GROMACS .gro file of C-alpha atoms in nm:
model
  209
    1UNK     CA    1  -2.772  -5.256   0.238
    2UNK     CA    2  -2.634  -4.936   0.012
    3UNK     CA    3  -2.489  -4.906  -0.367
    4UNK     CA    4  -2.098  -4.923  -0.245
    5UNK     CA    5  -2.163  -5.168   0.011
    6UNK     CA    6  -2.300  -5.395  -0.289
    7UNK     CA    7  -2.071  -5.398  -0.472
    8UNK     CA    8  -1.828  -5.434  -0.274
    9UNK     CA    9  -1.941  -5.796  -0.166
   10UNK     CA   10  -2.010  -5.825  -0.571
   11UNK     CA   11  -1.556  -5.818  -0.567
   12UNK     CA   12  -1.577  -6.044  -0.257
   13UNK     CA   13  -1.302  -5.980   0.044
   14UNK     CA   14  -0.949  -5.867  -0.182
   15UNK     CA   15  -1.133  -5.620  -0.252
   16UNK     CA   16  -1.305  -5.544   0.054
   17UNK     CA   17  -1.002  -5.492   0.172
   18UNK     CA   18  -0.834  -5.231  -0.091
   19UNK     CA   19  -1.124  -5.026  -0.037
   20UNK     CA   20  -1.077  -5.030   0.353
   21UNK     CA   21  -0.776  -5.014   0.290
   22UNK     CA   22  -0.785  -4.649   0.065
   23UNK     CA   23  -1.081  -4.538   0.281
   24UNK     CA   24  -0.850  -4.492   0.584
   25UNK     CA   25  -0.497  -4.389   0.398
   26UNK     CA   26  -0.453  -4.018   0.492
   27UNK     CA   27  -0.475  -3.740   0.246
   28UNK     CA   28  -0.094  -3.651   0.253
   29UNK     CA   29  -0.075  -3.285   0.110
   30UNK     CA   30   0.319  -3.280  -0.159
   31UNK     CA   31   0.462  -2.980  -0.098
   32UNK     CA   32   0.599  -2.772  -0.410
   33UNK     CA   33   0.998  -2.784  -0.366
   34UNK     CA   34   1.098  -2.433  -0.366
   35UNK     CA   35   1.380  -2.316  -0.655
   36UNK     CA   36   1.648  -2.233  -0.467
   37UNK     CA   37   2.033  -2.174  -0.564
   38UNK     CA   38   2.056  -2.434  -0.343
   39UNK     CA   39   1.931  -2.736  -0.602
   40UNK     CA   40   1.880  -2.520  -0.904
   41UNK     CA   41   2.120  -2.475  -1.129
   42UNK     CA   42   2.255  -2.058  -1.278
   43UNK     CA   43   2.124  -2.071  -1.665
   44UNK     CA   44   2.357  -2.186  -1.996
   45UNK     CA   45   2.057  -2.026  -2.211
   46UNK     CA   46   1.764  -1.820  -2.195
   47UNK     CA   47   1.503  -1.831  -2.517
   48UNK     CA   48   1.423  -1.448  -2.582
   49UNK     CA   49   1.090  -1.379  -2.769
   50UNK     CA   50   1.224  -1.092  -3.028
   51UNK     CA   51   0.956  -0.798  -3.118
   52UNK     CA   52   1.054  -0.606  -3.393
   53UNK     CA   53   1.176  -0.210  -3.348
   54UNK     CA   54   1.157  -0.373  -2.887
   55UNK     CA   55   0.818  -0.293  -2.919
   56UNK     CA   56   0.627  -0.413  -2.579
   57UNK     CA   57   0.295  -0.427  -2.787
   58UNK     CA   58   0.408  -0.652  -3.116
   59UNK     CA   59   0.358  -0.985  -3.191
   60UNK     CA   60   0.602  -1.241  -3.197
   61UNK     CA   61   0.835  -1.254  -3.490
   62UNK     CA   62   1.094  -1.529  -3.362
   63UNK     CA   63   1.251  -1.699  -3.088
   64UNK     CA   64   1.603  -1.652  -3.026
   65UNK     CA   65   1.825  -1.900  -2.805
   66UNK     CA   66   2.094  -1.714  -2.659
   67UNK     CA   67   2.415  -1.753  -2.403
   68UNK     CA   68   2.228  -1.614  -2.068
   69UNK     CA   69   2.578  -1.433  -1.948
   70UNK     CA   70   2.580  -1.342  -2.313
   71UNK     CA   71   2.224  -1.228  -2.228
   72UNK     CA   72   2.309  -1.033  -1.948
   73UNK     CA   73   2.591  -0.884  -2.134
   74UNK     CA   74   2.308  -0.774  -2.357
   75UNK     CA   75   2.094  -0.636  -2.165
   76UNK     CA   76   2.272  -0.399  -1.917
   77UNK     CA   77   2.359  -0.085  -2.130
   78UNK     CA   78   2.022  -0.141  -2.178
   79UNK     CA   79   1.826  -0.110  -1.839
   80UNK     CA   80   2.178   0.074  -1.692
   81UNK     CA   81   2.429   0.347  -1.866
   82UNK     CA   82   2.690   0.196  -1.936
   83UNK     CA   83   2.904   0.552  -1.782
   84UNK     CA   84   2.736   0.540  -1.413
   85UNK     CA   85   2.941   0.474  -1.217
   86UNK     CA   86   3.159   0.043  -1.158
   87UNK     CA   87   2.954   0.047  -0.884
   88UNK     CA   88   2.585   0.069  -1.006
   89UNK     CA   89   2.639  -0.111  -1.274
   90UNK     CA   90   2.754  -0.423  -1.086
   91UNK     CA   91   2.430  -0.341  -0.866
   92UNK     CA   92   2.200  -0.339  -1.216
   93UNK     CA   93   2.410  -0.660  -1.345
   94UNK     CA   94   2.304  -0.842  -1.031
   95UNK     CA   95   1.919  -0.749  -1.047
   96UNK     CA   96   1.898  -0.852  -1.446
   97UNK     CA   97   2.044  -1.221  -1.353
   98UNK     CA   98   1.829  -1.269  -1.139
   99UNK     CA   99   1.518  -1.155  -1.286
  100UNK     CA  100   1.625  -1.279  -1.645
  101UNK     CA  101   1.740  -1.642  -1.435
  102UNK     CA  102   1.352  -1.673  -1.220
  103UNK     CA  103   1.204  -1.622  -1.603
  104UNK     CA  104   1.417  -1.919  -1.730
  105UNK     CA  105   1.230  -2.153  -1.463
  106UNK     CA  106   0.867  -1.944  -1.494
  107UNK     CA  107   0.864  -1.997  -1.910
  108UNK     CA  108   0.571  -1.857  -2.097
  109UNK     CA  109   0.359  -1.952  -2.412
  110UNK     CA  110   0.196  -1.732  -2.654
  111UNK     CA  111   0.086  -1.766  -3.025
  112UNK     CA  112   0.264  -2.086  -3.005
  113UNK     CA  113   0.618  -1.937  -2.938
  114UNK     CA  114   0.769  -2.021  -2.567
  115UNK     CA  115   0.996  -1.842  -2.391
  116UNK     CA  116   1.187  -1.733  -2.112
  117UNK     CA  117   1.137  -1.430  -2.170
  118UNK     CA  118   1.071  -1.072  -2.426
  119UNK     CA  119   1.328  -0.849  -2.603
  120UNK     CA  120   1.151  -0.553  -2.415
  121UNK     CA  121   1.064  -0.375  -2.111
  122UNK     CA  122   0.764  -0.637  -2.083
  123UNK     CA  123   1.139  -0.799  -1.915
  124UNK     CA  124   1.409  -0.638  -1.960
  125UNK     CA  125   1.480  -0.431  -2.272
  126UNK     CA  126   1.790  -0.648  -2.489
  127UNK     CA  127   1.950  -0.582  -2.797
  128UNK     CA  128   2.180  -0.820  -2.914
  129UNK     CA  129   2.501  -0.726  -2.904
  130UNK     CA  130   2.478  -0.449  -2.694
  131UNK     CA  131   2.761  -0.540  -2.456
  132UNK     CA  132   3.009  -0.277  -2.329
  133UNK     CA  133   3.379  -0.299  -2.174
  134UNK     CA  134   3.177  -0.101  -1.882
  135UNK     CA  135   2.885  -0.363  -1.889
  136UNK     CA  136   3.092  -0.647  -1.958
  137UNK     CA  137   3.250  -0.537  -1.682
  138UNK     CA  138   3.045  -0.517  -1.453
  139UNK     CA  139   2.871  -0.863  -1.585
  140UNK     CA  140   3.163  -1.071  -1.569
  141UNK     CA  141   3.294  -0.947  -1.155
  142UNK     CA  142   2.932  -1.022  -1.096
  143UNK     CA  143   2.925  -1.383  -1.189
  144UNK     CA  144   2.925  -1.602  -0.948
  145UNK     CA  145   2.751  -1.404  -0.691
  146UNK     CA  146   2.338  -1.328  -0.632
  147UNK     CA  147   2.137  -1.248  -0.395
  148UNK     CA  148   1.822  -1.367  -0.225
  149UNK     CA  149   1.672  -1.419   0.061
  150UNK     CA  150   1.800  -1.670   0.338
  151UNK     CA  151   1.662  -1.932   0.174
  152UNK     CA  152   1.815  -1.917  -0.125
  153UNK     CA  153   1.461  -1.891  -0.323
  154UNK     CA  154   1.518  -1.800  -0.700
  155UNK     CA  155   1.323  -1.506  -0.746
  156UNK     CA  156   1.341  -1.162  -0.953
  157UNK     CA  157   1.489  -0.878  -0.804
  158UNK     CA  158   1.256  -0.612  -0.992
  159UNK     CA  159   1.348  -0.264  -1.052
  160UNK     CA  160   1.216   0.065  -1.176
  161UNK     CA  161   1.340   0.409  -1.344
  162UNK     CA  162   1.297   0.639  -1.023
  163UNK     CA  163   1.443   1.021  -1.098
  164UNK     CA  164   1.788   1.121  -1.255
  165UNK     CA  165   1.997   1.287  -0.996
  166UNK     CA  166   1.767   1.178  -0.667
  167UNK     CA  167   1.858   0.949  -0.427
  168UNK     CA  168   1.520   0.840  -0.435
  169UNK     CA  169   1.411   0.699  -0.095
  170UNK     CA  170   1.135   0.616  -0.209
  171UNK     CA  171   1.224   0.326  -0.327
  172UNK     CA  172   1.481   0.283  -0.016
  173UNK     CA  173   1.329  -0.031   0.110
  174UNK     CA  174   1.058  -0.164  -0.112
  175UNK     CA  175   1.245  -0.401  -0.276
  176UNK     CA  176   1.256  -0.274  -0.566
  177UNK     CA  177   1.534  -0.085  -0.715
  178UNK     CA  178   1.576   0.248  -0.851
  179UNK     CA  179   1.793   0.247  -1.133
  180UNK     CA  180   1.868   0.600  -1.120
  181UNK     CA  181   1.900   0.582  -0.737
  182UNK     CA  182   2.178   0.301  -0.788
  183UNK     CA  183   2.368   0.609  -0.973
  184UNK     CA  184   2.318   0.804  -0.673
  185UNK     CA  185   2.438   0.589  -0.396
  186UNK     CA  186   2.737   0.456  -0.591
  187UNK     CA  187   2.794   0.796  -0.751
  188UNK     CA  188   2.795   1.046  -0.482
  189UNK     CA  189   2.745   0.781  -0.190
  190UNK     CA  190   3.002   0.526  -0.246
  191UNK     CA  191   2.837   0.276  -0.144
  192UNK     CA  192   2.940  -0.107  -0.308
  193UNK     CA  193   2.720  -0.257  -0.498
  194UNK     CA  194   2.679  -0.516  -0.188
  195UNK     CA  195   2.542  -0.166  -0.018
  196UNK     CA  196   2.327  -0.049  -0.304
  197UNK     CA  197   2.121  -0.363  -0.335
  198UNK     CA  198   2.111  -0.409   0.003
  199UNK     CA  199   1.941  -0.057   0.062
  200UNK     CA  200   1.698  -0.166  -0.175
  201UNK     CA  201   1.620  -0.553  -0.110
  202UNK     CA  202   1.660  -0.578   0.326
  203UNK     CA  203   1.525  -0.860   0.397
  204UNK     CA  204   1.801  -1.073   0.097
  205UNK     CA  205   2.138  -1.175   0.161
  206UNK     CA  206   2.441  -1.225  -0.075
  207UNK     CA  207   2.513  -1.549  -0.180
  208UNK     CA  208   2.821  -1.690  -0.414
  209UNK     CA  209   2.787  -1.961  -0.647
   0.00000   0.00000   0.00000
């Protein structure tokens, strides 16, 4: 009898029965639940790691907890130009919100600090109390709007600067929005913010929460 069989004999029939059931039981793989708008609430707050002078390479000074909507209001005028077309600003507001929402679900710990995002272009440029009437309105007007894949999964809407005065065709259909491109499509082509979003994230869908 092998080593395992000897051990079973010493433990008795009850142990043999349990051991055998364990061997025969199928292995079950638990699939992680997708974090979606259907099972995950919009955050009420977000933790922002503050680096001096908005320097992405600087050490963290402290972590500021701020209301989630206020955070979006204090990012939009620093990522989109407040004087831009309102539809471009609203497309930006949706992108900023989805980007931030994703990272509240995927926090980072660095040198003992745990945070969701920092205040630099490592994530999104955040300047406390920098909201403007136009950008604040864009955030409010789209607050109950999300832009996700069909299953509602919460994913970051990536964006990049692009080039001024251009349609920025390189970004169209790429799942990365051009900030300058959003201004072009809003002001020159008179597209609405859902149409602008659809240009850049064609497999995503506008939904209301």
